[in-house]
């Protein structure tokens, strides 16, 4: 019986050679080749020339002008060649754009067009698949190609899969200074203030364990106007790894711990309000420096970081497949081990968690826990690669060889490697970019050639490659979840040079890319506001509506008078005095409006800053105290108020909310965000008007028959709800016809985001005046029996393109949660 060694020797002799010599192969097959040549020559009559009709005329004309076939002599060709060598021709725009947008990968910044518009790092990928639009200084994907539909399929992706959005247009501002000074600035500009939170959340915020959301406002002396929603996070005092139990010890963490009063803070803002927010922060830092003498750094991080938003039910499963965090374990002695881990379970992350990680390049799909080559080794010698310690599976992905689980380094090498693998807070000073795609493809091709025992010809490519690359990327992982857990998603903050290395694996892993329109649909489906559409108290919303109105007017000018549609207001009259006039009168006041409304001052003298939106329970409570409305039937969550069930059954409490005579004049308008649901039927569009119902309207619409027409505006007065002022603004008007006045319903608010087709329970986002909501709740609770009272408020909604009033249920958001500062 043969031994194992004899079998191995026999297999080695029978195995094909690693290289083949063509000359030896031809000598052995000389007789066969000669016989084949004889057969072919007999068939062709020993004429091996190609036919004249089959020849290509590629040299019969000049390459400069292919329209004219011109024979050129060899002398002319030499002269033209020398002339081309001397002159440096400018490359075509197509070639220059391809080099700039696809091949170049600088550490910081965006590529800029001729007019100064920025392009995302994924611009080429989006431009082939999305409709691009110039917004906020960027070329952004507005939505998928088509007529703006497809919401049903999108919501299915979100409910059953994962979607991804490149939100790299968001930028951050970094504040450096003492902790107490930075906390004072946040308390002065943010609502809700970090100090207003509970002690546990405040401690976790300061430690950097979680991030916070708030509304950024101007200083109090500047009318305290809202700017935009922001996300703020503190740099952790001690960097910890999520994988394993050992702490990661760095020089930066030791320095921060020794001087804990010096901190760093990031504030992320939307690009439409970034300049305004940056100026506000700089003024606050300057004012604080003048008052206290403490120098506070305020630096813009625009173009240094990228943001990817992954949303959906299976978003965490997708991140588990792609993100492989690295654990840095410092052992006794002079050795350091690097091991590959995973993200763990989703339940271990609480909402609002901010985790700093160092992950492997997602293009290396490591299916086994294995060692990752330190960055210091890759930067010293580009020839060295992971292919020496990797194998290739059937799908072409590189996997680590078994048996190589850790690497022991000397003391100097471990210190250098730890310095190169810095966290995301230090990445603003520079980080090694990922390996270029063509180098990675060349290495995979070389791996395939080695598998087929072929000679390597790609060694020269690696030798001529310049620069240092890394296969480790520092990121920050944020968990996004609202209080109702309807919106589940993750935000990945990473260096901007690593966007392409993570974007393609996310798409290949099963995530569907979405644009701004699809992102707005998801926000409306889960009941979250979307900036700047659902923020009427911010300048960003005002400028966006002003731009849309200018585009609409330009479109109207290009149409004839016969084909022009009905003019409707794009900029809604939020600061109209007609909202105050609804409080006049007694009894059935919501419908019996008299001619005194025509004498109400219009919104010409009403400044835009006078309109405010209460987004926290404290702000709403302070407004109620300001207007002496403590007895109004509005109950912010978190404030010491009786429960709904107790109030709805208590007739004395309801009667206390009827005194509204002191709220008719000399007060500012305060809006609340409400969620509208259709009572029976109807679709609520954007810019629809929320109107006050009569009690007879509620009883008829809740019990009417199917063939009943409901409340209709006469077609002759279809466009008489608004009127355009000489200044170009819009306001309400009361129709003069008695029939139209009978069908008139006074406005109390507007719809900012309409229904999304395909939603299981479609909802619309609207803003209604707070005092009017309390008045209509009081009327409905006082007239309905106790068993039929609802927490929601019955309102009427009329689309600007329709004559019908639809009954809806309005739910005040601040009565379900303490803060309304979430933005998608």
Short mmCIF file of N, CA and C in Angstrom, two decimals, residues 236-386:
data_model
loop_
_atom_site.label_atom_id
_atom_site.label_comp_id
_atom_site.label_asym_id
_atom_site.label_seq_id
_atom_site.Cartn_x
_atom_site.Cartn_y
_atom_site.Cartn_z
N UNK A 236 -16.09 62.43 23.37
CA UNK A 236 -16.05 61.60 24.59
C UNK A 236 -14.79 61.88 25.40
N UNK A 237 -14.97 61.80 26.69
CA UNK A 237 -13.82 61.99 27.58
C UNK A 237 -12.85 60.83 27.48
N UNK A 238 -13.35 59.63 27.31
CA UNK A 238 -12.52 58.44 27.20
C UNK A 238 -13.04 57.59 26.07
N UNK A 239 -12.22 57.41 25.03
CA UNK A 239 -12.65 56.64 23.87
C UNK A 239 -12.71 55.17 24.26
N UNK A 240 -13.85 54.55 23.95
CA UNK A 240 -14.05 53.15 24.25
C UNK A 240 -14.45 52.42 22.99
N UNK A 241 -14.08 51.16 22.90
CA UNK A 241 -14.46 50.34 21.76
C UNK A 241 -15.70 49.55 22.10
N UNK A 242 -16.58 49.42 21.13
CA UNK A 242 -17.82 48.68 21.35
C UNK A 242 -17.60 47.19 21.38
N UNK A 243 -16.53 46.73 20.72
CA UNK A 243 -16.26 45.31 20.65
C UNK A 243 -15.24 44.99 21.72
N UNK A 244 -15.51 43.99 22.54
CA UNK A 244 -14.58 43.60 23.56
C UNK A 244 -14.80 44.40 24.83
N UNK A 245 -14.01 44.11 25.85
CA UNK A 245 -14.15 44.77 27.14
C UNK A 245 -12.98 45.67 27.47
N UNK A 246 -11.91 45.57 26.71
CA UNK A 246 -10.74 46.39 27.00
C UNK A 246 -10.93 47.79 26.45
N UNK A 247 -10.39 48.78 27.17
CA UNK A 247 -10.50 50.17 26.75
C UNK A 247 -9.37 50.50 25.79
N UNK A 248 -9.68 51.37 24.85
CA UNK A 248 -8.67 51.84 23.92
C UNK A 248 -7.99 53.05 24.52
N UNK A 249 -6.72 52.99 24.72
CA UNK A 249 -5.97 54.05 25.37
C UNK A 249 -5.14 54.76 24.31
N UNK A 250 -5.33 56.05 24.16
CA UNK A 250 -4.57 56.85 23.23
C UNK A 250 -4.00 58.06 23.95
N UNK A 251 -3.07 58.73 23.27
CA UNK A 251 -2.49 59.93 23.84
C UNK A 251 -3.53 61.04 23.97
N UNK A 252 -4.45 61.13 22.98
CA UNK A 252 -5.45 62.18 23.03
C UNK A 252 -6.39 62.00 24.21
N UNK A 253 -6.78 60.73 24.49
CA UNK A 253 -7.71 60.50 25.59
C UNK A 253 -7.07 60.82 26.93
N UNK A 254 -5.77 60.52 27.05
CA UNK A 254 -5.08 60.84 28.29
C UNK A 254 -5.00 62.34 28.49
N UNK A 255 -4.75 63.07 27.39
CA UNK A 255 -4.64 64.51 27.48
C UNK A 255 -5.99 65.15 27.85
N UNK A 256 -7.08 64.65 27.25
CA UNK A 256 -8.40 65.18 27.55
C UNK A 256 -8.79 64.87 28.99
N UNK A 257 -8.43 63.68 29.45
CA UNK A 257 -8.79 63.30 30.81
C UNK A 257 -8.05 64.13 31.84
N UNK A 258 -6.77 64.46 31.53
CA UNK A 258 -5.99 65.24 32.47
C UNK A 258 -6.51 66.67 32.56
N UNK A 259 -7.05 67.22 31.46
CA UNK A 259 -7.61 68.56 31.49
C UNK A 259 -9.06 68.47 31.01
N UNK A 260 -9.93 67.99 31.88
CA UNK A 260 -11.31 67.68 31.50
C UNK A 260 -12.12 68.93 31.20
N UNK A 261 -11.65 70.12 31.60
CA UNK A 261 -12.43 71.32 31.36
C UNK A 261 -12.37 71.74 29.90
N UNK A 262 -11.35 71.34 29.13
CA UNK A 262 -11.24 71.68 27.72
C UNK A 262 -11.95 70.61 26.89
N UNK A 263 -12.94 71.04 26.14
CA UNK A 263 -13.75 70.09 25.40
C UNK A 263 -13.91 70.54 23.95
N UNK A 264 -14.39 69.60 23.14
CA UNK A 264 -14.73 69.87 21.75
C UNK A 264 -16.19 69.50 21.52
N UNK A 265 -16.83 70.26 20.63
CA UNK A 265 -18.25 70.09 20.40
C UNK A 265 -18.52 70.24 18.90
N UNK A 266 -19.34 69.34 18.37
CA UNK A 266 -19.77 69.41 16.97
C UNK A 266 -21.26 69.76 16.92
N UNK A 267 -21.60 70.67 16.00
CA UNK A 267 -22.99 71.07 15.76
C UNK A 267 -23.23 70.91 14.27
N UNK A 268 -24.12 69.98 13.89
CA UNK A 268 -24.42 69.68 12.48
C UNK A 268 -25.65 70.45 12.06
N UNK A 269 -25.57 71.08 10.87
CA UNK A 269 -26.66 71.92 10.36
C UNK A 269 -26.92 71.62 8.89
N UNK A 270 -28.12 72.00 8.47
CA UNK A 270 -28.55 71.85 7.08
C UNK A 270 -27.88 72.94 6.23
N UNK A 271 -27.54 72.64 4.96
CA UNK A 271 -26.84 73.65 4.16
C UNK A 271 -27.66 74.90 3.87
N UNK A 272 -29.01 74.80 3.86
CA UNK A 272 -29.82 75.98 3.59
C UNK A 272 -29.74 77.01 4.70
N UNK A 273 -29.34 76.61 5.90
CA UNK A 273 -29.22 77.54 7.02
C UNK A 273 -27.82 77.51 7.64
N UNK A 274 -26.85 76.95 6.90
CA UNK A 274 -25.52 76.80 7.50
C UNK A 274 -24.83 78.15 7.70
N UNK A 275 -24.89 79.01 6.70
CA UNK A 275 -24.24 80.32 6.84
C UNK A 275 -24.86 81.13 7.95
N UNK A 276 -26.19 81.12 8.04
CA UNK A 276 -26.87 81.85 9.11
C UNK A 276 -26.53 81.27 10.48
N UNK A 277 -26.49 79.95 10.58
CA UNK A 277 -26.14 79.33 11.85
C UNK A 277 -24.69 79.56 12.24
N UNK A 278 -23.79 79.53 11.26
CA UNK A 278 -22.38 79.77 11.56
C UNK A 278 -22.16 81.19 12.05
N UNK A 279 -22.80 82.17 11.41
CA UNK A 279 -22.68 83.55 11.87
C UNK A 279 -23.24 83.72 13.28
N UNK A 280 -24.36 83.03 13.57
CA UNK A 280 -24.94 83.11 14.91
C UNK A 280 -23.99 82.54 15.96
N UNK A 281 -23.36 81.41 15.66
CA UNK A 281 -22.42 80.82 16.62
C UNK A 281 -21.19 81.69 16.80
N UNK A 282 -20.69 82.28 15.74
CA UNK A 282 -19.52 83.15 15.86
C UNK A 282 -19.83 84.38 16.71
N UNK A 283 -21.02 84.96 16.51
CA UNK A 283 -21.40 86.10 17.33
C UNK A 283 -21.53 85.72 18.80
N UNK A 284 -22.10 84.54 19.06
CA UNK A 284 -22.24 84.10 20.45
C UNK A 284 -20.87 83.86 21.08
N UNK A 285 -19.93 83.25 20.32
CA UNK A 285 -18.59 83.03 20.86
C UNK A 285 -17.87 84.35 21.10
N UNK A 286 -18.06 85.32 20.20
CA UNK A 286 -17.43 86.62 20.39
C UNK A 286 -18.00 87.34 21.61
N UNK A 287 -19.33 87.25 21.78
CA UNK A 287 -19.95 87.88 22.94
C UNK A 287 -19.49 87.22 24.23
N UNK A 288 -19.38 85.90 24.23
CA UNK A 288 -18.91 85.21 25.42
C UNK A 288 -17.46 85.55 25.73
N UNK A 289 -16.64 85.70 24.68
CA UNK A 289 -15.25 86.07 24.90
C UNK A 289 -15.13 87.49 25.45
N UNK A 290 -16.01 88.41 24.99
CA UNK A 290 -15.98 89.77 25.52
C UNK A 290 -16.43 89.82 26.96
N UNK A 291 -17.35 88.96 27.35
CA UNK A 291 -17.87 88.97 28.72
C UNK A 291 -16.95 88.27 29.70
N UNK A 292 -16.39 87.14 29.30
CA UNK A 292 -15.59 86.32 30.22
C UNK A 292 -14.09 86.36 29.95
N UNK A 293 -13.70 86.77 28.75
CA UNK A 293 -12.28 86.77 28.40
C UNK A 293 -11.74 85.42 27.98
N UNK A 294 -12.61 84.41 27.82
CA UNK A 294 -12.18 83.07 27.44
C UNK A 294 -12.26 82.96 25.92
N UNK A 295 -11.18 82.50 25.31
CA UNK A 295 -11.13 82.34 23.86
C UNK A 295 -11.80 81.03 23.49
N UNK A 296 -12.75 81.10 22.56
CA UNK A 296 -13.50 79.93 22.11
C UNK A 296 -13.30 79.81 20.61
N UNK A 297 -12.86 78.65 20.18
CA UNK A 297 -12.68 78.40 18.77
C UNK A 297 -13.97 77.99 18.09
N UNK A 298 -14.24 78.58 16.93
CA UNK A 298 -15.43 78.27 16.15
C UNK A 298 -14.98 78.08 14.71
N UNK A 299 -14.88 76.83 14.27
CA UNK A 299 -14.32 76.49 12.97
C UNK A 299 -15.35 75.69 12.18
N UNK A 300 -15.47 76.00 10.91
CA UNK A 300 -16.34 75.25 10.02
C UNK A 300 -15.63 74.00 9.52
N UNK A 301 -16.32 72.88 9.53
CA UNK A 301 -15.79 71.60 9.04
C UNK A 301 -16.41 71.23 7.70
N UNK A 302 -16.78 72.23 6.92
CA UNK A 302 -17.41 71.99 5.63
C UNK A 302 -16.42 71.31 4.69
N UNK A 303 -16.83 70.20 4.08
CA UNK A 303 -16.00 69.48 3.14
C UNK A 303 -15.02 68.51 3.75
N UNK A 304 -15.12 68.26 5.05
CA UNK A 304 -14.20 67.33 5.70
C UNK A 304 -14.84 66.00 6.07
N UNK A 305 -16.15 65.99 6.26
CA UNK A 305 -16.84 64.77 6.67
C UNK A 305 -18.03 64.54 5.75
N UNK A 306 -18.42 63.29 5.68
CA UNK A 306 -19.58 62.88 4.89
C UNK A 306 -20.57 62.18 5.82
N UNK A 307 -21.83 62.17 5.40
CA UNK A 307 -22.90 61.57 6.18
C UNK A 307 -23.73 60.67 5.29
N UNK A 308 -23.90 59.43 5.69
CA UNK A 308 -24.73 58.46 4.99
C UNK A 308 -25.84 58.02 5.93
N UNK A 309 -27.08 58.11 5.47
CA UNK A 309 -28.23 57.73 6.27
C UNK A 309 -28.80 56.41 5.75
N UNK A 310 -28.84 55.42 6.63
CA UNK A 310 -29.38 54.10 6.30
C UNK A 310 -30.65 53.91 7.11
N UNK A 311 -31.78 53.73 6.42
CA UNK A 311 -33.09 53.65 7.07
C UNK A 311 -33.80 52.38 6.63
N UNK A 312 -34.66 51.89 7.50
CA UNK A 312 -35.46 50.72 7.17
C UNK A 312 -35.37 49.64 8.21
N UNK A 313 -36.22 48.63 8.04
CA UNK A 313 -36.29 47.54 9.01
C UNK A 313 -35.01 46.72 9.05
N UNK A 314 -34.38 46.50 7.89
CA UNK A 314 -33.19 45.67 7.83
C UNK A 314 -31.92 46.50 7.69
N UNK A 315 -31.95 47.71 8.18
CA UNK A 315 -30.77 48.56 8.06
C UNK A 315 -29.63 48.04 8.93
N UNK A 316 -29.95 47.55 10.13
CA UNK A 316 -28.87 47.07 11.00
C UNK A 316 -28.27 45.76 10.47
N UNK A 317 -29.10 44.89 9.88
CA UNK A 317 -28.55 43.66 9.29
C UNK A 317 -27.58 44.00 8.16
N UNK A 318 -27.89 45.05 7.40
CA UNK A 318 -26.99 45.46 6.33
C UNK A 318 -25.67 45.98 6.90
N UNK A 319 -25.75 46.76 7.96
CA UNK A 319 -24.52 47.27 8.57
C UNK A 319 -23.70 46.15 9.20
N UNK A 320 -24.38 45.13 9.71
CA UNK A 320 -23.64 44.00 10.27
C UNK A 320 -22.82 43.28 9.22
N UNK A 321 -23.32 43.20 8.00
CA UNK A 321 -22.59 42.52 6.93
C UNK A 321 -21.39 43.33 6.46
N UNK A 322 -21.48 44.64 6.51
CA UNK A 322 -20.44 45.49 5.90
C UNK A 322 -19.42 46.01 6.91
N UNK A 323 -19.87 46.40 8.09
CA UNK A 323 -18.98 47.05 9.05
C UNK A 323 -18.35 46.01 9.96
N UNK A 324 -17.03 45.93 9.91
CA UNK A 324 -16.26 45.03 10.76
C UNK A 324 -15.36 45.87 11.66
N UNK A 325 -15.82 46.17 12.89
CA UNK A 325 -14.99 47.00 13.78
C UNK A 325 -13.74 46.26 14.24
N UNK A 326 -12.73 47.04 14.59
CA UNK A 326 -11.44 46.50 15.02
C UNK A 326 -11.27 46.78 16.50
N UNK A 327 -10.82 45.77 17.22
CA UNK A 327 -10.53 45.90 18.64
C UNK A 327 -9.04 46.04 18.84
N UNK A 328 -8.61 47.06 19.57
CA UNK A 328 -7.21 47.28 19.89
C UNK A 328 -7.00 46.81 21.33
N UNK A 329 -6.35 45.67 21.47
CA UNK A 329 -6.12 45.08 22.79
C UNK A 329 -4.65 45.24 23.14
N UNK A 330 -4.35 45.98 24.18
CA UNK A 330 -2.98 46.19 24.62
C UNK A 330 -2.65 45.14 25.66
N UNK A 331 -1.73 44.22 25.34
CA UNK A 331 -1.37 43.13 26.22
C UNK A 331 -0.16 43.54 27.07
N UNK A 332 0.15 42.70 28.05
CA UNK A 332 1.33 42.94 28.88
C UNK A 332 2.58 42.73 28.05
N UNK A 333 3.54 43.53 28.28
CA UNK A 333 4.77 43.45 27.48
C UNK A 333 4.76 44.50 26.39
N UNK A 334 5.37 44.16 25.27
CA UNK A 334 5.50 45.11 24.16
C UNK A 334 4.81 44.60 22.90
N UNK A 335 3.63 44.00 23.04
CA UNK A 335 2.90 43.49 21.88
C UNK A 335 1.50 44.08 21.87
N UNK A 336 0.99 44.28 20.67
CA UNK A 336 -0.36 44.80 20.47
C UNK A 336 -1.07 43.90 19.49
N UNK A 337 -2.31 43.53 19.80
CA UNK A 337 -3.08 42.64 18.95
C UNK A 337 -4.24 43.40 18.32
N UNK A 338 -4.50 43.08 17.06
CA UNK A 338 -5.62 43.64 16.31
C UNK A 338 -6.53 42.48 15.94
N UNK A 339 -7.75 42.53 16.37
CA UNK A 339 -8.69 41.45 16.06
C UNK A 339 -9.94 42.03 15.44
N UNK A 340 -10.58 41.22 14.61
CA UNK A 340 -11.78 41.61 13.90
C UNK A 340 -13.00 41.23 14.72
N UNK A 341 -13.99 42.12 14.80
CA UNK A 341 -15.19 41.85 15.58
C UNK A 341 -16.43 42.12 14.77
N UNK A 342 -17.59 42.25 15.45
CA UNK A 342 -18.84 42.58 14.79
C UNK A 342 -19.57 43.60 15.65
N UNK A 343 -20.70 44.07 15.15
CA UNK A 343 -21.44 45.12 15.84
C UNK A 343 -22.25 44.60 17.01
N UNK A 344 -22.47 43.31 17.10
CA UNK A 344 -23.27 42.76 18.17
C UNK A 344 -24.75 42.79 17.85
N UNK A 345 -25.57 42.92 18.87
CA UNK A 345 -27.01 42.93 18.70
C UNK A 345 -27.55 44.35 18.66
N UNK A 346 -28.64 44.51 17.94
CA UNK A 346 -29.24 45.84 17.80
C UNK A 346 -29.83 46.32 19.12
N UNK A 347 -30.26 45.39 19.98
CA UNK A 347 -30.87 45.78 21.24
C UNK A 347 -29.87 46.45 22.18
N UNK A 348 -28.58 46.22 21.95
CA UNK A 348 -27.57 46.82 22.82
C UNK A 348 -27.39 48.32 22.56
N UNK A 349 -27.96 48.84 21.47
CA UNK A 349 -27.86 50.26 21.15
C UNK A 349 -29.17 50.93 21.55
N UNK A 350 -29.11 51.89 22.43
CA UNK A 350 -30.29 52.67 22.79
C UNK A 350 -30.47 53.82 21.82
N UNK A 351 -31.70 54.34 21.65
CA UNK A 351 -31.91 55.47 20.74
C UNK A 351 -31.07 56.67 21.15
N UNK A 352 -30.42 57.27 20.18
CA UNK A 352 -29.56 58.42 20.43
C UNK A 352 -28.13 58.06 20.73
N UNK A 353 -27.75 56.81 20.58
CA UNK A 353 -26.38 56.40 20.89
C UNK A 353 -25.42 56.89 19.81
N UNK A 354 -24.26 57.36 20.23
CA UNK A 354 -23.18 57.78 19.33
C UNK A 354 -21.94 56.94 19.66
N UNK A 355 -21.50 56.13 18.71
CA UNK A 355 -20.40 55.18 18.92
C UNK A 355 -19.28 55.49 17.94
N UNK A 356 -18.06 55.58 18.46
CA UNK A 356 -16.88 55.75 17.63
C UNK A 356 -16.29 54.38 17.33
N UNK A 357 -16.05 54.09 16.05
CA UNK A 357 -15.54 52.80 15.62
C UNK A 357 -14.42 53.01 14.61
N UNK A 358 -13.60 52.00 14.50
CA UNK A 358 -12.62 51.88 13.42
C UNK A 358 -12.92 50.58 12.70
N UNK A 359 -13.33 50.66 11.45
CA UNK A 359 -13.80 49.50 10.72
C UNK A 359 -12.87 49.20 9.56
N UNK A 360 -12.97 47.96 9.09
CA UNK A 360 -12.20 47.52 7.93
C UNK A 360 -12.86 48.08 6.67
N UNK A 361 -12.06 48.28 5.65
CA UNK A 361 -12.59 48.70 4.35
C UNK A 361 -13.70 47.73 3.93
N UNK A 362 -14.93 48.22 3.73
CA UNK A 362 -16.05 47.31 3.41
C UNK A 362 -15.85 46.54 2.11
N UNK A 363 -14.96 46.98 1.25
CA UNK A 363 -14.74 46.26 0.00
C UNK A 363 -14.03 44.94 0.23
N UNK A 364 -13.37 44.78 1.38
CA UNK A 364 -12.82 43.49 1.77
C UNK A 364 -13.87 42.77 2.59
N UNK A 365 -14.67 41.97 1.95
CA UNK A 365 -15.76 41.27 2.64
C UNK A 365 -15.19 40.09 3.40
N UNK A 366 -14.74 40.34 4.61
CA UNK A 366 -14.13 39.29 5.43
C UNK A 366 -15.25 38.48 6.09
N UNK A 367 -15.40 37.25 5.68
CA UNK A 367 -16.45 36.39 6.21
C UNK A 367 -16.00 35.63 7.46
N UNK A 368 -14.72 35.73 7.79
CA UNK A 368 -14.22 35.05 8.98
C UNK A 368 -13.50 36.06 9.84
N UNK A 369 -13.57 35.87 11.14
CA UNK A 369 -12.85 36.76 12.04
C UNK A 369 -11.36 36.55 11.86
N UNK A 370 -10.67 37.60 11.51
CA UNK A 370 -9.26 37.47 11.17
C UNK A 370 -8.56 38.78 11.42
N UNK A 371 -7.29 38.76 11.12
CA UNK A 371 -6.43 39.90 11.38
C UNK A 371 -6.46 40.87 10.23
N UNK A 372 -6.34 42.15 10.56
CA UNK A 372 -6.27 43.19 9.55
C UNK A 372 -4.88 43.79 9.61
N UNK A 373 -4.25 43.93 8.45
CA UNK A 373 -2.90 44.45 8.40
C UNK A 373 -2.89 45.89 8.89
N UNK A 374 -2.00 46.26 9.80
CA UNK A 374 -1.98 47.62 10.33
C UNK A 374 -1.72 48.64 9.24
N UNK A 375 -2.20 49.86 9.48
CA UNK A 375 -2.07 50.92 8.49
C UNK A 375 -0.62 51.32 8.31
N UNK A 376 0.15 51.26 9.37
CA UNK A 376 1.54 51.66 9.26
C UNK A 376 2.29 50.81 8.25
N UNK A 377 1.99 49.51 8.17
CA UNK A 377 2.66 48.64 7.21
C UNK A 377 2.27 49.00 5.79
N UNK A 378 0.99 49.32 5.57
CA UNK A 378 0.57 49.66 4.22
C UNK A 378 1.18 50.96 3.75
N UNK A 379 1.31 51.93 4.66
CA UNK A 379 1.84 53.22 4.26
C UNK A 379 3.34 53.17 4.02
N UNK A 380 4.05 52.24 4.66
CA UNK A 380 5.49 52.18 4.45
C UNK A 380 5.83 51.57 3.11
N UNK A 381 5.18 50.54 2.72
CA UNK A 381 5.50 49.85 1.47
C UNK A 381 4.22 49.51 0.75
N UNK A 382 3.90 50.24 -0.31
CA UNK A 382 2.66 49.96 -1.02
C UNK A 382 2.63 48.60 -1.68
N UNK A 383 3.81 47.97 -1.89
CA UNK A 383 3.82 46.67 -2.54
C UNK A 383 3.17 45.62 -1.66
N UNK A 384 3.34 45.78 -0.34
CA UNK A 384 2.76 44.81 0.56
C UNK A 384 1.24 44.97 0.56
N UNK A 385 0.55 43.91 0.55
CA UNK A 385 -0.92 43.95 0.51
C UNK A 385 -1.46 42.79 1.31
N UNK A 386 -2.76 42.77 1.41
CA UNK A 386 -3.44 41.72 2.17
C UNK A 386 -3.51 40.42 1.40
#
